[in-house]
Coordinates of C-alpha atoms in Angstrom, one line a residue:
M1 CA 16.9 -2.1 16.9
A2 CA 18.6 0.3 14.7
P3 CA 18.4 0.4 10.9
S4 CA 20.6 -1.7 8.8
Q5 CA 23.9 -0.5 7.7
S6 CA 21.9 0.0 4.2
S7 CA 20.0 2.6 5.5
E8 CA 23.0 5.0 4.3
L9 CA 21.0 5.9 1.8
Y10 CA 18.9 8.0 4.0
P11 CA 20.6 11.5 4.7
W12 CA 20.7 11.4 8.7
T13 CA 23.6 10.7 10.3
H14 CA 22.2 9.8 14.3
L15 CA 18.6 7.8 13.8
A16 CA 16.2 6.4 16.5
E17 CA 12.8 5.3 16.6
P18 CA 10.2 6.6 18.8
Y19 CA 8.9 4.5 21.4
K20 CA 12.1 2.2 21.5
K21 CA 15.2 2.9 23.9
S22 CA 17.7 4.5 22.7
L23 CA 21.1 4.9 23.6
L24 CA 23.6 8.3 23.3
A25 CA 27.1 7.7 23.9
I26 CA 30.6 9.3 23.4
D27 CA 33.1 7.4 21.6
A28 CA 35.8 8.1 24.4
G29 CA 39.4 6.9 25.1
Q30 CA 40.5 4.7 27.4
D31 CA 42.2 7.5 29.4
D32 CA 39.0 9.6 29.6
Y33 CA 37.2 7.2 32.3
E34 CA 37.7 9.8 34.3
A35 CA 35.8 12.2 32.1
C36 CA 32.0 13.4 33.2
A37 CA 29.7 13.9 30.6
R38 CA 26.3 15.6 31.3
W39 CA 23.6 14.8 28.4
E40 CA 20.8 17.3 27.4
V41 CA 17.8 16.7 25.0
D42 CA 15.7 19.0 23.5
G43 CA 16.5 21.2 26.3
V44 CA 15.9 18.6 29.4
E45 CA 18.7 17.2 31.1
L46 CA 18.7 13.3 30.7
G47 CA 21.6 12.7 33.4
T48 CA 25.5 12.2 33.3
G49 CA 27.9 9.5 32.2
P50 CA 29.5 8.2 29.6
S51 CA 26.0 6.9 27.9
V52 CA 22.5 7.3 28.8
E53 CA 19.1 6.0 27.5
T54 CA 16.2 7.6 26.6
V55 CA 13.1 7.0 24.5
F56 CA 11.6 9.5 22.0
R57 CA 8.0 10.1 22.2
S58 CA 7.6 11.2 18.5
P59 CA 9.1 11.1 15.0
G60 CA 10.8 14.4 14.1
I61 CA 14.4 16.2 14.9
F62 CA 15.7 16.1 18.5
P63 CA 18.9 18.7 19.4
C64 CA 20.8 17.0 21.7
T65 CA 23.9 18.3 23.8
V66 CA 26.7 16.9 25.9
T67 CA 28.7 18.3 27.8
V68 CA 32.0 16.8 28.9
S69 CA 34.5 18.0 31.4
Y70 CA 38.1 16.6 31.9
P71 CA 40.7 16.9 34.2
Q72 CA 43.0 19.1 32.6
R73 CA 42.8 17.2 29.3
P74 CA 40.1 18.6 26.4
L75 CA 38.2 16.0 24.4
S76 CA 40.3 14.4 21.7
G77 CA 38.8 14.3 17.8
G78 CA 36.6 17.6 18.3
H79 CA 33.9 18.5 16.3
E80 CA 33.1 22.0 14.7
D81 CA 30.1 22.8 17.1
D82 CA 32.6 22.0 19.9
S83 CA 33.2 24.7 22.4
P84 CA 36.3 23.8 24.8
E85 CA 37.0 26.0 27.9
T86 CA 39.1 25.8 30.8
S87 CA 37.8 26.2 34.2
G88 CA 40.4 25.8 37.3
S89 CA 41.7 22.2 36.7
L90 CA 38.7 20.9 34.3
A91 CA 38.2 21.1 30.7
T92 CA 35.0 21.1 29.4
V93 CA 33.7 20.3 25.8
T94 CA 30.3 21.1 24.7
H95 CA 29.2 19.1 21.6
K96 CA 25.6 20.1 20.0
F97 CA 24.2 17.2 17.6
E98 CA 20.7 16.5 16.0
V99 CA 18.7 13.2 16.1
T100 CA 16.2 12.2 13.6
V101 CA 13.6 10.1 14.6
K102 CA 11.7 8.2 12.3
Y103 CA 9.4 4.6 12.6
V104 CA 11.4 2.4 11.1
R105 CA 9.7 -0.3 8.4
R106 CA 10.5 -3.8 8.5
E107 CA 9.7 -7.1 6.5
I108 CA 7.0 -8.7 8.7
R109 CA 9.7 -11.8 9.2
D110 CA 12.2 -9.5 10.5
L111 CA 10.5 -8.2 13.8
T112 CA 11.0 -9.5 17.0
D113 CA 8.4 -11.8 18.2
R114 CA 7.1 -8.9 20.7
D115 CA 6.4 -6.3 18.0
R116 CA 5.0 -8.8 15.7
E117 CA 2.5 -9.4 18.3
T118 CA 2.0 -5.7 19.3
F119 CA 1.4 -5.2 15.6
F120 CA -1.4 -8.1 14.9
N121 CA -2.9 -7.4 18.0
A122 CA -3.7 -3.8 16.9
V123 CA -4.7 -5.0 13.7
S124 CA -7.2 -7.0 15.9
V125 CA -8.3 -4.0 17.5
L126 CA -9.5 -2.3 14.3
Q127 CA -11.1 -5.0 13.1
R128 CA -13.1 -5.4 16.3
V129 CA -14.0 -1.6 17.5
P130 CA -15.7 0.5 15.0
S131 CA -14.6 4.0 14.2
A132 CA -17.3 6.2 17.0
V133 CA -16.2 4.1 19.8
G134 CA -12.3 3.7 19.2
R135 CA -11.9 7.6 18.5
E136 CA -13.4 8.1 21.8
I137 CA -10.9 5.5 23.4
Y138 CA -7.8 6.3 21.3
G139 CA -8.3 9.7 19.5
D140 CA -8.5 11.1 16.3
K141 CA -6.2 9.2 14.1
Y142 CA -8.5 5.8 15.2
Y143 CA -10.4 4.4 12.0
S144 CA -11.8 1.0 12.0
K145 CA -11.4 -1.6 9.7
D146 CA -15.0 -1.1 8.5
Y147 CA -14.1 2.8 7.3
F148 CA -11.1 1.4 5.4
N149 CA -12.9 -1.0 3.5
R150 CA -15.7 1.8 2.9
L151 CA -12.9 3.9 1.8
H152 CA -11.0 1.5 -0.7
L153 CA -14.6 0.4 -1.9
F154 CA -15.7 4.2 -2.6
Y155 CA -12.7 5.1 -4.8
G156 CA -12.5 1.5 -6.4
G157 CA -15.8 0.7 -7.0
H158 CA -17.9 3.4 -8.8
K159 CA -19.6 2.9 -12.0
D160 CA -18.2 5.5 -13.9
C161 CA -14.2 4.0 -13.2
D162 CA -11.6 2.9 -11.0
H163 CA -10.3 6.0 -9.6
W164 CA -7.9 4.0 -7.5
H165 CA -6.3 2.0 -9.8
D166 CA -5.1 1.5 -13.3
G167 CA -3.4 4.6 -13.2
A168 CA -0.5 6.7 -11.5
G169 CA -2.9 7.3 -8.5
F170 CA -2.9 3.4 -8.0
V171 CA 0.6 4.5 -6.3
T172 CA 0.3 7.7 -4.3
S173 CA -3.3 6.7 -3.1
H174 CA -2.1 3.3 -1.5
I175 CA 0.7 4.3 -0.1
A176 CA -1.2 7.3 1.7
L177 CA -4.1 5.0 2.8
S178 CA -1.2 2.8 4.2
L179 CA 0.3 5.8 6.3
M180 CA -3.0 6.5 7.2
Y181 CA -3.4 2.8 8.8
E182 CA -0.6 2.7 10.3
Q183 CA -1.3 6.0 12.5
A184 CA -4.6 4.0 13.0
L185 CA -2.6 1.5 14.7
Q186 CA -0.4 3.7 16.7
S187 CA -3.2 5.2 18.0
V188 CA -3.9 2.3 19.6
S189 CA 0.1 1.3 20.7
P190 CA 2.5 4.1 19.8
S191 CA 5.4 2.2 19.1
I192 CA 4.1 0.5 15.6
A193 CA 5.8 0.6 12.4
L194 CA 3.6 -0.8 9.7
P195 CA 5.7 -4.0 8.6
Y196 CA 5.8 -5.3 4.9
W197 CA 5.6 -8.4 3.7
D198 CA 8.2 -9.3 0.8
F199 CA 6.3 -11.4 -1.2
T200 CA 9.3 -11.9 -4.0
I201 CA 10.7 -14.2 -1.2
E202 CA 7.8 -16.6 -2.1
G203 CA 8.0 -15.5 -5.6
M204 CA 11.4 -16.9 -5.1
L205 CA 11.8 -19.5 -3.1
Y206 CA 8.6 -21.1 -4.0
D207 CA 6.6 -22.2 -6.7
W208 CA 2.9 -21.8 -7.6
R209 CA 2.1 -24.9 -6.2
D210 CA 3.4 -24.6 -2.7
F211 CA 4.3 -20.9 -2.0
R212 CA 0.5 -20.7 0.1
T213 CA 2.7 -23.1 2.6
S214 CA 5.0 -20.4 3.2
S215 CA 5.1 -20.0 7.4
V216 CA 3.4 -16.0 6.7
F217 CA 0.6 -18.0 6.6
S218 CA 0.7 -19.8 9.5
D219 CA -2.6 -19.7 12.0
D220 CA -0.8 -16.9 14.2
W221 CA 0.2 -14.8 11.2
F222 CA -1.9 -14.0 8.3
G223 CA -3.8 -17.4 8.3
K224 CA -4.6 -19.8 5.9
A225 CA -4.5 -18.7 2.5
S226 CA -6.7 -21.6 0.7
P227 CA -8.8 -22.8 3.5
R228 CA -10.8 -26.0 2.6
N229 CA -14.1 -25.4 4.2
V230 CA -17.0 -24.4 2.4
L231 CA -17.0 -21.0 3.4
M232 CA -13.6 -20.6 2.3
T233 CA -13.1 -18.3 5.2
P234 CA -9.8 -18.9 7.4
S235 CA -11.1 -20.4 10.4
R236 CA -8.3 -20.5 12.8
G237 CA -6.0 -18.2 14.4
R238 CA -6.4 -14.6 15.4
F239 CA -7.8 -14.1 11.9
G240 CA -10.3 -16.6 11.7
F241 CA -13.7 -15.7 10.4
V242 CA -12.9 -12.4 10.4
P243 CA -16.5 -10.8 9.1
V244 CA -18.0 -8.7 6.6
M245 CA -20.0 -5.6 7.7
A246 CA -23.0 -6.7 7.6
N247 CA -26.4 -4.0 7.2
A248 CA -24.3 -1.8 5.7
T249 CA -26.2 0.1 3.6
E250 CA -26.6 2.4 5.9
Y251 CA -22.9 3.0 5.9
S252 CA -21.8 2.9 2.8
T253 CA -23.4 3.5 -0.6
L254 CA -21.9 1.1 -2.3
H255 CA -22.7 -2.9 -0.8
N256 CA -23.5 -5.9 -2.5
P257 CA -27.6 -6.8 -2.8
Y258 CA -27.3 -8.3 0.6
G259 CA -26.0 -5.6 2.1
L260 CA -22.8 -6.8 2.9
L261 CA -19.9 -4.0 2.4
R262 CA -18.6 -6.4 -0.3
S263 CA -18.5 -4.8 -4.4
P264 CA -21.9 -4.5 -5.7
W265 CA -20.5 -6.8 -8.4
N266 CA -19.5 -9.8 -5.6
T267 CA -23.2 -11.0 -4.8
H268 CA -21.5 -13.4 -2.3
P269 CA -23.9 -14.0 0.2
E270 CA -21.7 -15.3 3.0
P271 CA -20.7 -12.7 6.0
F272 CA -17.2 -13.6 5.9
L273 CA -13.1 -12.8 4.7
T274 CA -13.0 -15.2 2.2
R275 CA -9.4 -16.9 0.2
H276 CA -9.2 -19.2 -2.5
D277 CA -6.9 -20.8 -4.6
R278 CA -8.5 -21.5 -7.5
L279 CA -10.0 -19.5 -10.8
F280 CA -13.4 -21.2 -11.8
G281 CA -12.3 -24.3 -10.7
Y282 CA -8.6 -24.7 -12.0
K283 CA -5.8 -24.5 -9.7
N284 CA -4.2 -20.8 -9.9
N285 CA -0.9 -21.6 -11.8
R286 CA 0.6 -18.2 -10.9
K287 CA 2.7 -17.1 -7.8
P288 CA 3.5 -13.8 -6.3
S289 CA 5.8 -11.7 -8.3
G290 CA 9.8 -12.2 -8.1
C291 CA 13.2 -10.3 -8.1
K292 CA 13.1 -9.7 -11.9
Q293 CA 9.6 -8.1 -11.7
Y294 CA 11.1 -5.6 -8.6
R295 CA 14.6 -5.1 -10.5
D296 CA 12.6 -4.4 -13.7
A297 CA 10.9 -2.1 -11.6
A298 CA 13.5 -0.3 -9.9
R299 CA 15.6 0.3 -13.0
K300 CA 12.5 2.6 -14.1
D301 CA 13.9 6.0 -15.5
T302 CA 10.5 8.0 -15.5
W303 CA 7.5 8.6 -13.3
M304 CA 4.9 7.5 -15.5
L305 CA 6.6 4.0 -16.1
L306 CA 7.6 3.4 -12.8
T307 CA 3.7 3.8 -11.8
E308 CA 2.9 1.7 -14.8
S309 CA 5.2 -1.5 -13.8
M310 CA 3.7 -1.0 -9.8
N311 CA 0.3 -1.3 -11.2
A312 CA 1.9 -4.4 -13.4
G313 CA 4.8 -6.5 -12.6
A314 CA 5.7 -5.4 -9.2
H315 CA 1.9 -5.4 -7.9
G316 CA 1.4 -8.8 -9.9
H317 CA -1.2 -10.9 -9.3
I318 CA -0.9 -11.2 -5.5
H319 CA -4.8 -10.2 -5.1
E320 CA -6.0 -12.6 -7.7
L321 CA -4.1 -15.6 -5.9
L322 CA -5.2 -14.3 -2.3
G323 CA -8.8 -13.9 -3.9
G324 CA -9.6 -16.3 -6.4
A325 CA -13.1 -16.7 -8.0
W326 CA -15.2 -19.7 -8.3
S327 CA -18.9 -20.2 -9.6
S328 CA -21.9 -22.8 -9.5
D329 CA -22.0 -22.3 -13.3
W330 CA -19.2 -24.5 -14.8
S331 CA -20.9 -24.9 -18.2
G332 CA -18.9 -22.2 -19.7
F333 CA -15.9 -24.3 -19.0
Y334 CA -16.6 -28.3 -19.4
N335 CA -14.6 -29.6 -22.2
R336 CA -12.0 -27.3 -21.7
T337 CA -8.3 -28.0 -21.4
E338 CA -6.7 -26.8 -18.4
K339 CA -3.2 -25.3 -19.9
I340 CA -5.3 -23.4 -22.7
I341 CA -8.2 -22.2 -20.6
L342 CA -6.1 -20.8 -17.5
P343 CA -4.8 -17.7 -19.6
F344 CA -8.4 -16.2 -20.2
A345 CA -9.3 -17.4 -16.2
H346 CA -7.4 -14.8 -15.4
T347 CA -8.6 -12.1 -17.3
I348 CA -12.4 -12.8 -16.4
V349 CA -13.0 -10.5 -13.4
P350 CA -11.0 -7.7 -14.6
L351 CA -12.7 -8.0 -17.9
M352 CA -16.2 -8.6 -16.7
K353 CA -15.9 -5.2 -14.8
Y354 CA -16.0 -3.3 -18.0
L355 CA -19.4 -4.6 -18.8
W356 CA -20.4 -3.9 -15.3
R357 CA -19.3 -0.2 -15.3
T358 CA -21.0 0.2 -18.8
E359 CA -24.6 -1.3 -17.7
Y360 CA -24.4 -4.1 -19.8
L361 CA -24.1 -6.9 -16.9
Q362 CA -26.7 -5.6 -13.8
C363 CA -26.6 -6.7 -10.2
E364 CA -29.9 -7.5 -8.2
T365 CA -29.9 -4.4 -6.1
T366 CA -31.4 -5.9 -2.6
C367 CA -31.6 -9.4 -2.2
D368 CA -33.0 -11.2 1.2
F369 CA -30.4 -13.7 3.0
S370 CA -33.4 -16.5 2.6
V371 CA -33.0 -15.4 -1.4
S372 CA -30.1 -18.0 -2.9
W373 CA -26.9 -16.8 -4.3
A374 CA -28.2 -18.6 -8.0
D375 CA -31.4 -16.4 -7.4
C376 CA -29.4 -13.2 -6.5
R377 CA -26.8 -12.9 -9.3
C378 CA -25.5 -10.4 -12.0
T379 CA -27.0 -11.4 -15.2
L380 CA -26.0 -9.7 -18.6
S381 CA -29.1 -7.4 -19.2
A382 CA -31.5 -8.7 -22.4
E383 CA -32.4 -4.6 -22.2
A384 CA -29.1 -3.3 -22.4
V385 CA -28.0 -5.7 -25.5
A386 CA -31.0 -5.5 -27.5
G387 CA -30.0 -5.0 -30.8
Q388 CA -26.6 -5.4 -30.2
T389 CA -24.2 -8.1 -31.5
P390 CA -21.7 -9.6 -29.1
S391 CA -19.0 -8.1 -30.9
E392 CA -20.5 -4.9 -30.4
V393 CA -20.9 -5.0 -26.7
L394 CA -18.0 -6.4 -26.5
E395 CA -16.6 -3.3 -28.0
S396 CA -18.6 -0.5 -27.0
S397 CA -18.1 -2.0 -23.1
G398 CA -14.3 -1.6 -23.4
V399 CA -13.5 -5.0 -23.1
L400 CA -11.9 -5.2 -26.5
S401 CA -9.6 -1.5 -25.9
D402 CA -5.6 -1.9 -26.2
A403 CA -6.1 -1.3 -22.4
A404 CA -8.0 -4.3 -21.7
G405 CA -5.7 -7.1 -23.6
A406 CA -8.7 -9.2 -23.9
F407 CA -7.9 -12.1 -26.2
F408 CA -9.8 -15.7 -26.7
Y409 CA -9.9 -19.1 -28.3
D410 CA -11.6 -20.8 -31.1
E411 CA -13.4 -23.9 -31.4
D412 CA -10.3 -25.9 -31.6
L413 CA -9.0 -23.6 -28.7
K414 CA -6.8 -22.1 -31.0
L415 CA -5.2 -18.6 -29.3
V416 CA -7.0 -15.2 -30.9
D417 CA -5.6 -12.0 -30.3
N418 CA -6.5 -10.2 -33.0
L419 CA -10.0 -9.3 -32.2
T420 CA -9.4 -5.8 -33.8
D421 CA -8.7 -3.6 -36.8
E422 CA -6.3 -1.3 -36.7
Q423 CA -8.7 1.1 -35.7
G424 CA -9.6 -0.8 -32.6
H425 CA -13.0 -2.0 -33.7
A426 CA -14.2 -5.4 -33.5
H427 CA -13.5 -7.5 -36.9
D428 CA -16.8 -8.6 -38.5
R429 CA -14.4 -11.1 -40.2
I430 CA -11.5 -11.8 -37.8
P431 CA -9.0 -12.6 -40.5
G432 CA -8.8 -16.7 -40.9
Y433 CA -12.1 -17.2 -39.8
T434 CA -15.6 -17.2 -41.5
A435 CA -17.8 -14.6 -40.3
D436 CA -20.0 -17.3 -38.2
E437 CA -17.0 -18.3 -37.1
T438 CA -16.6 -14.3 -36.2
K439 CA -19.7 -14.3 -34.6
G440 CA -19.2 -17.8 -32.5
I441 CA -15.6 -16.4 -30.8
F442 CA -17.4 -13.3 -29.7
T443 CA -21.0 -14.8 -28.7
E444 CA -18.5 -17.5 -26.5
M445 CA -16.5 -14.8 -25.0
L446 CA -19.6 -12.8 -24.2
R447 CA -20.9 -15.6 -22.3
L448 CA -18.2 -16.6 -20.4
L449 CA -17.1 -12.7 -19.1
S450 CA -21.0 -13.0 -17.8
T451 CA -21.2 -16.0 -16.2
P452 CA -22.4 -15.4 -12.5
M453 CA -19.4 -15.6 -9.8
R454 CA -18.2 -14.8 -6.4
I455 CA -15.2 -13.5 -5.9
G456 CA -12.6 -13.8 -3.0
S457 CA -12.2 -10.9 -0.5
H458 CA -8.5 -9.8 -1.7
Y459 CA -10.0 -9.7 -5.4
E460 CA -12.3 -7.0 -5.5
G461 CA -13.1 -3.8 -3.5
T462 CA -12.8 -4.6 0.2
S463 CA -9.6 -6.3 -0.2
T464 CA -8.6 -4.2 2.7
N465 CA -10.6 -6.7 4.9
D466 CA -7.9 -9.1 4.5
V467 CA -4.7 -8.5 6.8
T468 CA -2.5 -9.4 4.0
F469 CA -3.6 -6.2 2.1
W470 CA -1.7 -3.9 4.6
V471 CA 1.7 -5.6 4.3
L472 CA 1.4 -5.4 0.7
H473 CA 1.6 -2.1 -0.4
P474 CA 4.6 -0.8 2.0
T475 CA 6.9 -3.3 0.1
M476 CA 6.5 -1.3 -3.0
D477 CA 6.8 1.8 -1.4
R478 CA 10.3 0.6 -0.4
L479 CA 10.8 0.1 -3.6
W480 CA 10.0 3.7 -4.6
H481 CA 12.1 4.9 -1.1
L482 CA 15.1 2.8 -2.9
N483 CA 14.2 4.7 -6.8
R484 CA 14.2 7.8 -5.4
L485 CA 17.0 8.1 -3.0
E486 CA 19.3 6.6 -5.7
D487 CA 21.2 8.3 -8.5
V488 CA 17.9 7.8 -10.6
N489 CA 16.4 10.2 -9.5
G490 CA 18.9 12.9 -10.3
E491 CA 18.9 14.5 -13.9
G492 CA 18.3 11.2 -15.2
F493 CA 15.1 10.5 -14.1
D494 CA 11.8 11.9 -15.4
E495 CA 9.5 13.3 -12.9
T496 CA 7.0 14.5 -15.2
W497 CA 3.4 13.3 -14.2
R498 CA 1.2 13.8 -17.4
D499 CA -2.1 15.3 -16.8
D500 CA -3.9 13.4 -19.7
H501 CA -5.9 10.5 -17.7
F502 CA -9.9 10.0 -18.5
C503 CA -10.3 8.9 -14.8
Y504 CA -10.2 11.5 -11.8
G505 CA -7.9 10.5 -9.1
H506 CA -5.2 9.8 -12.0
N507 CA -3.8 13.3 -12.8
P508 CA -1.3 15.3 -10.8
A509 CA -4.1 17.8 -9.8
D510 CA -6.7 15.9 -8.4
V511 CA -7.5 15.3 -5.3
Q512 CA -7.3 12.5 -2.4
P513 CA -9.2 12.2 0.3
F514 CA -6.3 12.0 3.0
H515 CA -4.9 15.2 5.1
D516 CA -3.0 15.2 8.2
L517 CA -0.3 12.5 7.8
F518 CA 2.7 14.0 7.8
L519 CA 5.1 16.1 9.9
G520 CA 4.3 20.4 9.5
Q521 CA 4.5 21.5 13.2
A522 CA 7.5 21.0 15.6
T523 CA 7.3 19.4 18.6
G524 CA 8.9 19.7 22.2
K525 CA 10.3 22.6 24.1
G526 CA 13.6 23.5 21.5
G527 CA 11.8 24.3 18.8
H528 CA 13.7 22.5 16.2
D529 CA 14.0 25.5 13.8
Q530 CA 15.6 23.3 11.5
Q531 CA 12.8 20.6 11.1
R532 CA 10.3 23.5 11.0
R533 CA 12.7 24.9 7.9
A534 CA 12.6 21.5 6.2
M535 CA 9.0 20.9 6.7
R536 CA 7.9 24.5 5.3
D537 CA 10.1 24.3 2.1
E538 CA 8.7 20.9 1.7
R539 CA 5.3 22.2 1.8
D540 CA 6.2 25.4 -0.4
A541 CA 7.2 22.3 -2.8
A542 CA 4.3 21.0 -2.6
K543 CA 2.2 24.0 -2.4
E544 CA 3.9 25.2 -5.9
S545 CA 2.8 21.7 -7.6
G546 CA -0.7 21.0 -5.6
G547 CA -2.4 24.6 -5.6
E548 CA -2.7 27.4 -2.5
E549 CA -6.2 26.2 -1.0
Q550 CA -4.9 22.3 -0.4
A551 CA -1.2 23.1 0.3
A552 CA -2.3 25.8 3.4
G553 CA -2.5 23.3 5.8
A554 CA -1.1 20.1 4.3
G555 CA 0.7 18.3 6.6
T556 CA -0.7 20.3 9.9
S557 CA -2.8 19.3 12.4
G558 CA -4.4 22.2 13.1
G559 CA -4.2 22.3 16.5
S560 CA -7.1 23.2 19.6
S561 CA -9.5 25.7 18.2
G562 CA -10.0 26.7 21.4
C563 CA -13.2 26.9 23.5
G564 CA -16.3 28.0 21.3
S565 CA -14.6 28.4 18.5
I566 CA -14.8 26.7 14.8
A567 CA -12.1 24.3 13.5
P568 CA -10.3 25.4 10.4
P569 CA -11.2 23.2 7.1
K570 CA -9.5 19.9 6.6
A571 CA -7.1 20.8 4.0
Y572 CA -6.6 17.6 1.7
Y573 CA -3.8 16.5 -0.3
T574 CA -3.6 16.8 -4.5
N575 CA -1.5 13.6 -6.1
Q576 CA 1.3 16.2 -6.5
M577 CA 1.3 17.1 -3.0
L578 CA 1.6 13.7 -2.0
Y579 CA 4.9 13.1 -4.4
E580 CA 6.6 15.8 -3.0
L581 CA 5.7 15.3 0.6
L582 CA 6.1 11.3 0.6
K583 CA 9.9 12.0 -0.7
P584 CA 12.4 9.6 1.8
D585 CA 14.5 12.2 2.6
G586 CA 12.8 14.5 3.4
M587 CA 11.1 15.3 7.5
S588 CA 7.4 15.8 6.5
I589 CA 7.2 11.5 6.1
P590 CA 7.6 9.8 9.6
Y591 CA 9.0 6.9 8.2
M592 CA 11.8 5.3 6.7
Y593 CA 12.9 1.5 5.7
A594 CA 15.2 -0.6 7.5
H595 CA 17.1 -1.5 4.7
F596 CA 17.4 -2.0 0.7
E597 CA 18.8 -5.2 0.7
W598 CA 17.3 -8.4 -1.3
P599 CA 19.8 -11.4 -0.5
H600 CA 17.4 -13.8 -1.8
C601 CA 17.8 -12.0 -5.4
D602 CA 21.6 -11.6 -5.2
V603 CA 22.2 -15.2 -4.7
R604 CA 20.5 -15.8 -7.8
G605 CA 22.0 -13.2 -9.8
V606 CA 19.4 -10.6 -9.6
H607 CA 20.6 -7.3 -8.4
L608 CA 17.7 -4.8 -7.0
R609 CA 20.4 -2.3 -5.9
G610 CA 23.0 -1.2 -9.0
R611 CA 23.5 2.6 -8.3
E612 CA 25.7 5.1 -6.2
P613 CA 23.7 6.5 -3.4
R614 CA 22.4 10.5 -4.2
R615 CA 24.9 13.0 -2.2

């Protein structure tokens, strides 16, 4: 399974995949059948003949040599590295070349049945085997799904701000997280390359009513996207009844009141993965991002604009679409016209978190499972809002900020999107409304945002508990590869990463919780001098942009510390270091993508590729 021809955007001539059979062959003429070829890879002789098969056991650069002997005839079509010599009646030519070995990520529908089963089976292992046990069996790269759930929740669920979303750090953190997950899968089965789910296929070929009928949601793949049972959990197939970690209070600083490994604001008590196709009783009228959103992202000419697009248009509403939200308190939505109220319903969960982070919306810290959800839910704190009007609460919480983009409706269901003045303060009197009408608008808006709710897994801090999470972000990473490999990253692309974000995790020098993800040491007998030089150059670039302390060990495994010695401290990457080390044409990154083709977009006249390859 070699990469497709569109992988010519990458700079390597000879490509192979680890743990897959690779064929090395000479392109000999018809008259050269008497030639004898002897093959070596990384200093190890493989055998003789016009071709040999081998299996590379790791990504990297492997030096290869083929020595061909002919009966008094030199090999035609020589190479600058070829060295012919004549010995008796034989002419000998030695040809040296290098094979670049990378994991190749493919769309999940393009995998062979065997490769797809291998991937799903490894995911199942991570879901069932805890980290402590798995690391004893599979090694130090193994982490369980609960570890990843805790990590994602920790950085996305803090009260101060979201350290992994709504900023440029979203891109580097989630792509590094995906690589960490991929390596955990590889500890179980080393041939796995993390597949991606190109949901632009669903976005282009389906509408919002039927995209959940896509074959990817079969029981043997991802499981039902909108299960019809009271638990709202897939109940059949390999991902039926995926558990949520219970008794997580000793495992994670963040959890919900029932001690489940969920966001603190999600007081749902059922200990299973949940999916729902509705928002507060209304059928969700959105679908996954399509070709246009991806084309627009691919054509961004600055890093900051690209990250904004990946946070928004390219990422789309996929978490909301697969997670959903519901509530037993429907009174806030009675007598509302679905077509009118749905746009606001899409904003409720994101805006609700503004109230939670500013302590206006408070949740119980502990509830026994015998306590019903109705008695263990987040409510608007009377103490916190005391002495403030609804408009003041909404303004001070950030709900009315430009970043939130809030809007609402009046009693006649007319859109009201001018809730603030030019200085960003809530209007005492919204233009066109009386003071009492203005107060009523803000009061109703605050009431709806603080309506108790339950949120599906994909729409909250442990979206990582859903297998679909792990195939989403490689799709955006693939788009980033295209953006960087095409000529846009020449003089026309502004790589400036502004360091003015208020939330730690989104500035270039901010440290991310990742280490030892990249190819930092040459392997094999041959030494791989070129690989070492390339990786050293990439680490030096990361060092210049990320700082001495972190770069010192970037991408290295540290090796054995020796008997009785102390292992060196882990070296964590900054965002800027990740930006450098994730360059798709570098040798630090252990993977590539099979192709950059979107035929379903091309037939609709939406072309994502529009530039010449960078040479």
